[in-house]
Every structure is written in structure tokens, then in C-alpha cells.
Short mmCIF file of C-alpha atoms in Angstrom, two decimals:
data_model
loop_
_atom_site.label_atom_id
_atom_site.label_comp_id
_atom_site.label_asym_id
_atom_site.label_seq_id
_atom_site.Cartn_x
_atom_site.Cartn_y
_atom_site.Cartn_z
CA UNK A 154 26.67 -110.87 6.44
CA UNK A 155 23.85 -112.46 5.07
CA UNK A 156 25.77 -115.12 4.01
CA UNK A 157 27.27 -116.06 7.43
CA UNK A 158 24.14 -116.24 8.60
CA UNK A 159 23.22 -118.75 6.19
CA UNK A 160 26.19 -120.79 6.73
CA UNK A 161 25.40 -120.62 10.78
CA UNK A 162 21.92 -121.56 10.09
CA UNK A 163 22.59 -124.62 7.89
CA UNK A 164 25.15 -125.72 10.20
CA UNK A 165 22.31 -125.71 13.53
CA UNK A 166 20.04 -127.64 11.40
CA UNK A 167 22.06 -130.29 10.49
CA UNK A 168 22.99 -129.39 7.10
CA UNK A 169 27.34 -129.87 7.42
CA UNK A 170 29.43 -129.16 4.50
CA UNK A 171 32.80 -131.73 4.48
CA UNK A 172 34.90 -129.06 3.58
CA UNK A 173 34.39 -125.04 4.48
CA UNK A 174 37.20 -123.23 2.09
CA UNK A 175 36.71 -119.82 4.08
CA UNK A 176 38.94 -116.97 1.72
CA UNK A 177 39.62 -113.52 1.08
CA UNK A 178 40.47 -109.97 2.35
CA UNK A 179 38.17 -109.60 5.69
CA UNK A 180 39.54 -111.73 8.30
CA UNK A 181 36.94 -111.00 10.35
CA UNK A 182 34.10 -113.73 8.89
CA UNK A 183 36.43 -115.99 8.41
CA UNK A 184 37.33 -116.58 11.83
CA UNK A 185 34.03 -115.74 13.13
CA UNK A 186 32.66 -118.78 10.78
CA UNK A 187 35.91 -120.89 11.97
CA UNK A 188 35.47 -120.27 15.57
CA UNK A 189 31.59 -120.98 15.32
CA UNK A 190 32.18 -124.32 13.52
CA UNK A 191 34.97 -125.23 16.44
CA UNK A 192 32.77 -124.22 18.99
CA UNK A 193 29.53 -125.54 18.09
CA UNK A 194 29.75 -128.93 15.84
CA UNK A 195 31.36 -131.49 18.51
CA UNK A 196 30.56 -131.74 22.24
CA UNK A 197 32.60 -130.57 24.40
CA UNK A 198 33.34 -134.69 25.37
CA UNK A 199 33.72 -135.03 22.09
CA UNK A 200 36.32 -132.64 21.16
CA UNK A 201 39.27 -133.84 23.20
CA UNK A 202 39.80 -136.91 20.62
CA UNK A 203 37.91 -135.72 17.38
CA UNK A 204 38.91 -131.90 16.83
CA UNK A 205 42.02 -130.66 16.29
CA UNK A 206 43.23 -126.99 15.25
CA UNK A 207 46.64 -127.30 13.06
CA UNK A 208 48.42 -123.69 10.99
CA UNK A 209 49.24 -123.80 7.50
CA UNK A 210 53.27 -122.52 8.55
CA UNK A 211 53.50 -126.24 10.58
CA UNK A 212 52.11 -128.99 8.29
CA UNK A 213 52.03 -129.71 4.62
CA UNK A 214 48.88 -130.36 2.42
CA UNK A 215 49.71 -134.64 3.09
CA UNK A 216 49.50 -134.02 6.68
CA UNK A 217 46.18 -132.13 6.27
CA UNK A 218 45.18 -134.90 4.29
CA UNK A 219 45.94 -137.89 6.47
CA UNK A 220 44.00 -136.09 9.21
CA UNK A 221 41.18 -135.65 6.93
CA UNK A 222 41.28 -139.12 6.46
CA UNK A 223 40.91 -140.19 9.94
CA UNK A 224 37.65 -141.76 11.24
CA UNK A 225 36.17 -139.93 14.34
CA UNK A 226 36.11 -141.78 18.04
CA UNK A 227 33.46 -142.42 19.91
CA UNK A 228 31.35 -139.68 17.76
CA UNK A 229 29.86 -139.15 14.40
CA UNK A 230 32.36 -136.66 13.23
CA UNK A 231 35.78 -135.03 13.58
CA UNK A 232 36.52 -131.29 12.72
CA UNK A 233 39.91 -130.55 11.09
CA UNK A 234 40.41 -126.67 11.42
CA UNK A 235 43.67 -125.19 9.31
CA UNK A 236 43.90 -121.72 10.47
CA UNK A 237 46.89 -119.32 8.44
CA UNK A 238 46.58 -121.73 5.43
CA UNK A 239 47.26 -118.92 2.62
CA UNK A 240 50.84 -120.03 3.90
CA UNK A 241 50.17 -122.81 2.36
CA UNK A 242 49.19 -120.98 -1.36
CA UNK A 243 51.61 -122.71 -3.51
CA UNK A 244 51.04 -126.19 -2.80
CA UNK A 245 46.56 -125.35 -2.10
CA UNK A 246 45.36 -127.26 -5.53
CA UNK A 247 47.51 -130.35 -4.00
CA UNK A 248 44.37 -130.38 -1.72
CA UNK A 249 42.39 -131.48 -5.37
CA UNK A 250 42.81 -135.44 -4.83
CA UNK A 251 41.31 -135.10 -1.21
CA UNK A 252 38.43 -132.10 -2.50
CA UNK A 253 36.97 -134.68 -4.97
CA UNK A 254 36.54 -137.82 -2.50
CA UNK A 255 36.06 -136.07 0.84
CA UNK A 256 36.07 -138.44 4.15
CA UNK A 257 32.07 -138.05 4.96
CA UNK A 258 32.65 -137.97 8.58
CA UNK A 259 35.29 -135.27 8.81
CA UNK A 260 34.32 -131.71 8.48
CA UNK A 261 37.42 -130.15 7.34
CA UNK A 262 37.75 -125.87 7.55
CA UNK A 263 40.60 -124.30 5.63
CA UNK A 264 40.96 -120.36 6.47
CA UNK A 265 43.08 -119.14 3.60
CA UNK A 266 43.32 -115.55 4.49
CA UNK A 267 43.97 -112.32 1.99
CA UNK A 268 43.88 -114.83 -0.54
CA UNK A 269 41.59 -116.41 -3.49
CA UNK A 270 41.47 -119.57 -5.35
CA UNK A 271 41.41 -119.70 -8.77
CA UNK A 272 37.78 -120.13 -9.84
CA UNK A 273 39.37 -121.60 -12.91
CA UNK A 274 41.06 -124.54 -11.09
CA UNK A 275 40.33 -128.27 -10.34
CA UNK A 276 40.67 -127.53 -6.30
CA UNK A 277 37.73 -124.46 -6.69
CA UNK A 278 35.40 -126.72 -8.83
CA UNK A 279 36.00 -129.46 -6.50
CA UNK A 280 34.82 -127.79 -3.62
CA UNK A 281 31.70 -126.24 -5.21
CA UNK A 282 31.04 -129.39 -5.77
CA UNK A 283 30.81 -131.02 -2.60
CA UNK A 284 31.41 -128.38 0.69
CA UNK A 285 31.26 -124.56 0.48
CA UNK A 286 33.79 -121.96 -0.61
CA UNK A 287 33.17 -118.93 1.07
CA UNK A 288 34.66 -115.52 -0.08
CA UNK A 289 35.27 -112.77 2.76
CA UNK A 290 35.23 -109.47 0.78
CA UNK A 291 36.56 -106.14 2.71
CA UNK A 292 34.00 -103.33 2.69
CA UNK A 293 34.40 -100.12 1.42
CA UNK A 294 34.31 -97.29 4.03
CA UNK A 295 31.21 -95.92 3.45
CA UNK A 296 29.61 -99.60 4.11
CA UNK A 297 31.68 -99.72 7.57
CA UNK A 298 29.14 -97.29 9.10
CA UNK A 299 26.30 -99.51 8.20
CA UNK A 300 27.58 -102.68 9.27
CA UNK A 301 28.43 -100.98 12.73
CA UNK A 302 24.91 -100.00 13.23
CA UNK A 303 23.43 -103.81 12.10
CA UNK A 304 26.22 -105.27 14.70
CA UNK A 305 25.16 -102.97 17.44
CA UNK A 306 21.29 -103.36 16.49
CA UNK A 307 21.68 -107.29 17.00
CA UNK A 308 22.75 -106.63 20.70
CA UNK A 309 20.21 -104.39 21.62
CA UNK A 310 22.50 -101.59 20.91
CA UNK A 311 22.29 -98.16 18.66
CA UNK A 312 24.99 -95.55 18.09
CA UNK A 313 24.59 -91.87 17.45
CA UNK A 314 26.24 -91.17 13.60
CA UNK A 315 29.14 -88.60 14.85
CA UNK A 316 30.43 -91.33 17.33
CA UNK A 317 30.32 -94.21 13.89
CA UNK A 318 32.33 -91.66 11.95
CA UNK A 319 34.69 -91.69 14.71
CA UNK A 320 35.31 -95.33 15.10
CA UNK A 321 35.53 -95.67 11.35
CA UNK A 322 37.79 -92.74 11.32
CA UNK A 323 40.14 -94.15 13.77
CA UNK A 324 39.98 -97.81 12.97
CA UNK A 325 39.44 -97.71 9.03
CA UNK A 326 37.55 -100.59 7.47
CA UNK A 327 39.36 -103.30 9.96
CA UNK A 328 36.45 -105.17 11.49
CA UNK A 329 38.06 -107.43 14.06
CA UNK A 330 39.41 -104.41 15.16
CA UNK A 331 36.39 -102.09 15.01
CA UNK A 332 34.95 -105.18 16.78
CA UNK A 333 36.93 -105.11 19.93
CA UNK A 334 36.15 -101.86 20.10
CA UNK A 335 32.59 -102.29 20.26
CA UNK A 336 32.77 -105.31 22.73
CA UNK A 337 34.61 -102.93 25.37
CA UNK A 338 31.37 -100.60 24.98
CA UNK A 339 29.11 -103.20 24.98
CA UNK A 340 30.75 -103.84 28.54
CA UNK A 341 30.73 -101.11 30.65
CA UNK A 342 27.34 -99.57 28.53
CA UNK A 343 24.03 -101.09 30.10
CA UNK A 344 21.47 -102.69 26.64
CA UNK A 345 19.58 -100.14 24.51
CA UNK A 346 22.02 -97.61 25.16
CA UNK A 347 22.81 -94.97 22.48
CA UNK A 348 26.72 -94.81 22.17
CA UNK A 349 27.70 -91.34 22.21
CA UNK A 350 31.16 -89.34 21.59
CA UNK A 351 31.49 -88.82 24.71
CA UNK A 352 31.03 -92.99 25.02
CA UNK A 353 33.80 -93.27 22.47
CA UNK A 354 36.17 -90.69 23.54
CA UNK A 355 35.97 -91.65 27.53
CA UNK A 356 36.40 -95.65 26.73
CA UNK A 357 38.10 -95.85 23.53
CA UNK A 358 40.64 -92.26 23.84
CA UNK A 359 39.41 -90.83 20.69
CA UNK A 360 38.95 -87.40 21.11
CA UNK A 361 35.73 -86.06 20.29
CA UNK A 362 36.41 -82.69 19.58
CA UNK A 363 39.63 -82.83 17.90
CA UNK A 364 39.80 -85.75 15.02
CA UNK A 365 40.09 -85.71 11.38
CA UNK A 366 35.94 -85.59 11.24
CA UNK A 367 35.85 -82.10 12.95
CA UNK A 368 38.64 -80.94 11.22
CA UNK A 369 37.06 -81.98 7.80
CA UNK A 370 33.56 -79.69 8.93
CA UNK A 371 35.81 -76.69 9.88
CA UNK A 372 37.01 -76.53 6.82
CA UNK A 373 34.18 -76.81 5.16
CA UNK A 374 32.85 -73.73 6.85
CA UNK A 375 36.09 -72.20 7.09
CA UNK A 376 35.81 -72.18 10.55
CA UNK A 377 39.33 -71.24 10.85
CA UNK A 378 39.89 -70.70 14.82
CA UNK A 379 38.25 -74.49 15.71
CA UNK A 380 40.61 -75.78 12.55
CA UNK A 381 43.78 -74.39 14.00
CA UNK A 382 42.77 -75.88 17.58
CA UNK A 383 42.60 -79.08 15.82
CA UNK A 384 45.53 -79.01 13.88
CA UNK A 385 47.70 -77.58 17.59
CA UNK A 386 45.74 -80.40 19.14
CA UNK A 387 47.01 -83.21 16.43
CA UNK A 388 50.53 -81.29 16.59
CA UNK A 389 50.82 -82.52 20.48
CA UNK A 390 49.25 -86.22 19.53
CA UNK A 391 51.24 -87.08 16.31
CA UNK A 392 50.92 -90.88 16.68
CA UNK A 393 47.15 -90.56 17.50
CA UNK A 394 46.55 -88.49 14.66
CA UNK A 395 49.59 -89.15 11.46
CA UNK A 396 49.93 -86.55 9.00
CA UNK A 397 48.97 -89.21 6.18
CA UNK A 398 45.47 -89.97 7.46
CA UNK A 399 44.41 -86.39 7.62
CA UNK A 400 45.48 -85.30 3.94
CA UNK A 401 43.93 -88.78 2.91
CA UNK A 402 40.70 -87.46 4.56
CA UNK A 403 40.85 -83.75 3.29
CA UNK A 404 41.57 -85.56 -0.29
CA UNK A 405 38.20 -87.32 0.32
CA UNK A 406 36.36 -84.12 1.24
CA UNK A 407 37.27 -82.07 -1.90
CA UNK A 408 37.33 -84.99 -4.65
CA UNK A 409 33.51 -85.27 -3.39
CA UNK A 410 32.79 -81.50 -3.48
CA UNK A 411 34.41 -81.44 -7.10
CA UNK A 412 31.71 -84.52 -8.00
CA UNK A 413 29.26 -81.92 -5.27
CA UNK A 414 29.58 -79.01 -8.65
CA UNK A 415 29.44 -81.23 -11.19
CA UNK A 416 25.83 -82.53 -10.19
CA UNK A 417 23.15 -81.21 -12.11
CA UNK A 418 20.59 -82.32 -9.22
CA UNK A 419 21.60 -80.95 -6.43
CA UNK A 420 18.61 -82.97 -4.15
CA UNK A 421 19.54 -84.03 -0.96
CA UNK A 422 18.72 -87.61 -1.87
CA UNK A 423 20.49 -87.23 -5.00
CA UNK A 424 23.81 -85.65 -3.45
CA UNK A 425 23.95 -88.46 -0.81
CA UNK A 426 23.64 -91.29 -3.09
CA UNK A 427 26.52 -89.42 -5.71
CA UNK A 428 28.99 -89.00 -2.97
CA UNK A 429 28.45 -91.84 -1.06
CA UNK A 430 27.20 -90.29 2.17
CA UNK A 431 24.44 -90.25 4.66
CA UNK A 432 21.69 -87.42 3.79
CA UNK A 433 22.66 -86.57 7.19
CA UNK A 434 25.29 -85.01 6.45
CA UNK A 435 24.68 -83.58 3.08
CA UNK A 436 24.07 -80.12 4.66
CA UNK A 437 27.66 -80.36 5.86
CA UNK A 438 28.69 -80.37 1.80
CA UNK A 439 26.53 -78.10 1.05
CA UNK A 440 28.25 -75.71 3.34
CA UNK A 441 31.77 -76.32 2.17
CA UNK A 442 30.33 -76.15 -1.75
CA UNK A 443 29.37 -72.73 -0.81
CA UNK A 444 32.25 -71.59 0.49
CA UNK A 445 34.90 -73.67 -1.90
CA UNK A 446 34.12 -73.28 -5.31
CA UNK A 447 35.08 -75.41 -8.43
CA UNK A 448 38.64 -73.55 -9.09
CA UNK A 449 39.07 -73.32 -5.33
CA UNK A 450 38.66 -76.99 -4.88
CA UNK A 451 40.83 -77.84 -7.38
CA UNK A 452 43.74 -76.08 -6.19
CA UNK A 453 43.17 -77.48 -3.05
CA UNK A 454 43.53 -81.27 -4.25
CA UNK A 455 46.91 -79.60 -5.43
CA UNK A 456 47.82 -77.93 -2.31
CA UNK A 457 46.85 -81.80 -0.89
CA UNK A 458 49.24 -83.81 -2.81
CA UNK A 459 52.05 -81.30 -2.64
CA UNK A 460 51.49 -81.80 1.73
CA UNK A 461 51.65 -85.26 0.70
CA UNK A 462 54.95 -85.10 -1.01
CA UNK A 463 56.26 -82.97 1.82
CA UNK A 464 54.85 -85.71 4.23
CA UNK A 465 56.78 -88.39 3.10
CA UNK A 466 60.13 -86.05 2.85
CA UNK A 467 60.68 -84.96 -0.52
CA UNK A 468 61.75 -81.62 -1.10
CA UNK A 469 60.29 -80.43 2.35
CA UNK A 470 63.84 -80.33 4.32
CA UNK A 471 62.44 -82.32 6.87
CA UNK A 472 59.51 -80.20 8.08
CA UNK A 473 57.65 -81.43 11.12
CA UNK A 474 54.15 -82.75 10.72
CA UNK A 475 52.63 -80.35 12.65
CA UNK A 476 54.53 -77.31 10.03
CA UNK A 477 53.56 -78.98 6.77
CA UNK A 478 49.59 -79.03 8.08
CA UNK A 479 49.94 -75.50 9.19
CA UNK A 480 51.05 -74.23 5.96
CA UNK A 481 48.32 -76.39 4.20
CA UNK A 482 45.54 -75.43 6.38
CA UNK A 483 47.28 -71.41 5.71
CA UNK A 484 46.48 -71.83 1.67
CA UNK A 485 43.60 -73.81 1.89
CA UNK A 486 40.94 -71.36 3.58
CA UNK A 487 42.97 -68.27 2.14
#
């Protein structure tokens, strides 16, 4: 994030790259950088004859050239966005010739999505040379929470931690998507509100009660009556709530209690950093440490991959969903 902002900043002050390689496995920067450049280099006079927007499926790295090329009218520059241009992966380091003599007046933005450049090719060096290759790295999970919180915080916004784990629960690690999310709250929420579950579960339709993150904490204090509402609930909402998601999440919860009993310090601070969790929550593993031991939790992972196996139809005879996470739920707090 820091370096978008960086890029943004050099861009207000004058400081314009000739070519912006923008690549990797977050989409999200990349066309937040793209649409900022398009948006906020040219005029809006000047954009009908000196900005154009072309996709890697449509034009070939000669066209992309030869509108490179191109002087600007009636301005001082002309802004050549390729959007979709990993479509364009086998023929990129054609793009060399171009990278190492760059027209000076055209500020040329290749998004090459869930891709990379070589770092050991000509087209790479070229471009450190004169513009700036940016690399858009996915975060893990346990970042996702943060960098919901720092989005939220730069609107005038917080969010109370159950209602993060939900979004990140539901949406995964896909920012644009966690992002529209957001924007819908941010509308019909007044500034410096606190987003609640209740927020997320009236505007967004996860429920608050019954998701993989309560499930998880009944478990862990074998809280068996609130787990089997849960699982019923899930059984009802299949498509909201697929069998693969929740044994992916239990998976997570005991692989972390077996590195829980393995820890010699056992401090909260020291627990938090080991599994990758806020301290807020390190009661929560505490709990389930208590009440799953080390043998315990290993048969669970067990228990977890054989659901899996059953999940995706192998030697199961076709049991529903909602069966196979009965029976699991059955041998895991028994």
C-alpha cells in the first residue's frame, strides 16, 4: 500500500514515469493505479484526442507500439492504457525495442494481470531503467484484516473485529471484492461509524450468528447445541455456506492448536504472533487447547481430510453436504 501511495504521490507532483508495467496476483492495485493514472494525468479537454484505453485480447505488441509512438495534440502528453495485457504474455519482451527508447511524451500503462516478468529479461531491465515496474502481491489472510481496518481508517471509518472476520470469511483475500463490499457500507453508514455484525449481516446477507467463524468458537468450547444450529443453519444455505470452506476453516483451527501445544511460551503475545492471530482472540485458543488435546487434535485433522474426501465424492456414496458435516461435527467433540 505504501507503495501506491508513492506512485500517486510522484505522479501529483509532476514526477511521470513513460512506462507503468503494473503486474502480479492482486488485481486490485493494479487497476486502482491504472484508473488513477486515466483519471488524473490529462484534462478532461484533453483526453478526447490524447488518451486511449486498448485490451491485450484486441491488438498486438506493434499496435501498442505505434500508439506509443504517437505525439500528443494540443497537450503535453498522451496516456496509452493496455488493460488484460497478460493476454499478451508470449509476445511481452517484443515490447524490449520500444522499453529502451520510450516516446517522452507518452505515458504508456501496461496491466499484466496474475502474471510476472522475468526479472532476468531485457524487457524487465529495460523498464527499471527508465519507467516503473510495479508488482501487485496477494496478501495472506491474516494481513486481509489489517488492510480492511487501514482502508476503513482513511475514510473516517472503523470496524468492530467479529464483523472483519466475517467479511474476510466470506470474501477470502479478494480485495476488489472485499472492496465493494465496503463501499455499499460506506453508503448507507453515516462517517466515524463503527461497522458492526449486525452492519454486515443486514447490508451484506452474511449471517452473523451462523458462519464458519461461530462455528469454529463452538467447537472450540464444545459448545455442541450452538454448533449443531450452525451446521442445520448451513444445511438450509448450502451455496452461502459450501462444505469445502468450512473443513478448510476447521483445518485452520486445529493445525494452529497443534502449533498452540507445541509452544513452550504460552504468553498471549507470544501465542498471537506463532499462530498468526490477533491477541484478541487468543483466549478463544486457549479455550479449544483446553478442551482438545494434542492426540485429540490430531485425529481431528484426520477426521478433516477424510470429510474432505467424502466432500468431493469419493467413497461417500453421494452423501449430502449437510450428512458428511453432521457425522464430522458427531466425532469431532465426542
Amino acid at each position: 500500500m505504501s507503495d501506491v501511495t508513492k506512485i500517486v504521490s510522484d505522479i501529483k507532483s509532476g514526477n511521470i514515469k513513460p512506462i507503468y508495467f503494473l503486474m502480479g496476483e492482486e488485481p486490485y492495485y493494479i487497476d486502482k493505479i491504472s484508473e488513477y493514472i486515466e483519471e488524473n494525468i490529462l484534462s478532461e479537454e484533453e483526453k478526447g484526442f490524447n488518451q486511449m484505453v486498448l485490451y491485450g485480447r484486441d491488438v498486438s505488441i506493434d499496435d501498442i507500439v505505434d500508439n506509443a509512438k504517437r505525439f500528443p495534440m494540443m497537450a503535453d502528453k498522451q496516456v496509452v492504457i493496455i488493460k488484460e495485457a497478460q493476454d499478451l504474455s508470449r509476445t511481452i519482451e517484443n515490447l524490449t525495442l520500444y522499453a529502451n527508447n520510450p516516446q517522452p511524451s507518452t505515458v504508456l500503462v501496461i496491466c499484466y494481470k496474475y502474471k510476472k516478468l522475468d526479472k532476468r529479461k531485457a524487457l524487465y531491465k529495460a523498464i527499471q531503467k527508465v519507467g516503473l515496474v510495479y508488482e501487485s502481491k496477494k496478501l495472506y489472510e491474516n494481513q486481509v484484516a489489517d488492510w480492511i481496518r487501514r482502508v476503513l481508517a482513511g475514510k473516517n471509518y472503523k470496524i468492530d473485529t467479529k464483523a472483519t472476520l466475517m467479511l474476510v470469511e466470506f470474501l477470502g483475500t479478494d480485495l476488489s471484492k472485499i472492496s465493494n463490499e465496503l463501499d455499499k457500507l460506506m453508503v448507507v453508514l453515516p462517517k466515524t461509524s463503527t461497522i458492526s455484525p449486525k452492519d454486515i449481516e443486514v447490508n451484506i446477507g452474511i449471517s452473523k450468528d451462523y458462519n464458519n467463524f461461530e462455528l469454529r468458537k463452538a467447537i472450540g468450547e464444545k459448545n455442541i447445541v450452538k454448533a449443531n444450529e450452525i451446521i442445520n443453519y448451513f444445511g438450509q444455505n448450502q451455496k452461502a455456506n459450501p462444505l469445502v470452506v468450512t473443513i478448510s476453516l476447521l483445518n485452520s483451527l486445529f493445525t494452529q492448536l497443534l502449533i498452540y501445544h507445541s509452544l513452550k511460551d504460552k504468553s498471549k503475545n507470544s501465542i498471537a504472533k506463532s499462530l498468526g492471530i490477533s491477541p484478541f482472540f487468543v483466549s478463544d485458543y486457549s479455550i479449544a487447547a483446553k478442551n482438545y488435546p494434542m492426540r485429540k487434535v490430531s485425529q481431528v485433522i484426520s477426521l478433516l481430510r477424510e470429510a474432505d474426501i467424502k466432500s468431493k465424492g469419493v467413497g461417500a456414496n453421494a452423501l449430502p453436504a449437510r450428512d458428511i458435516l453432521k457425522e464430522l461435527l458427531f466425532k469431532i467433540m465426542h
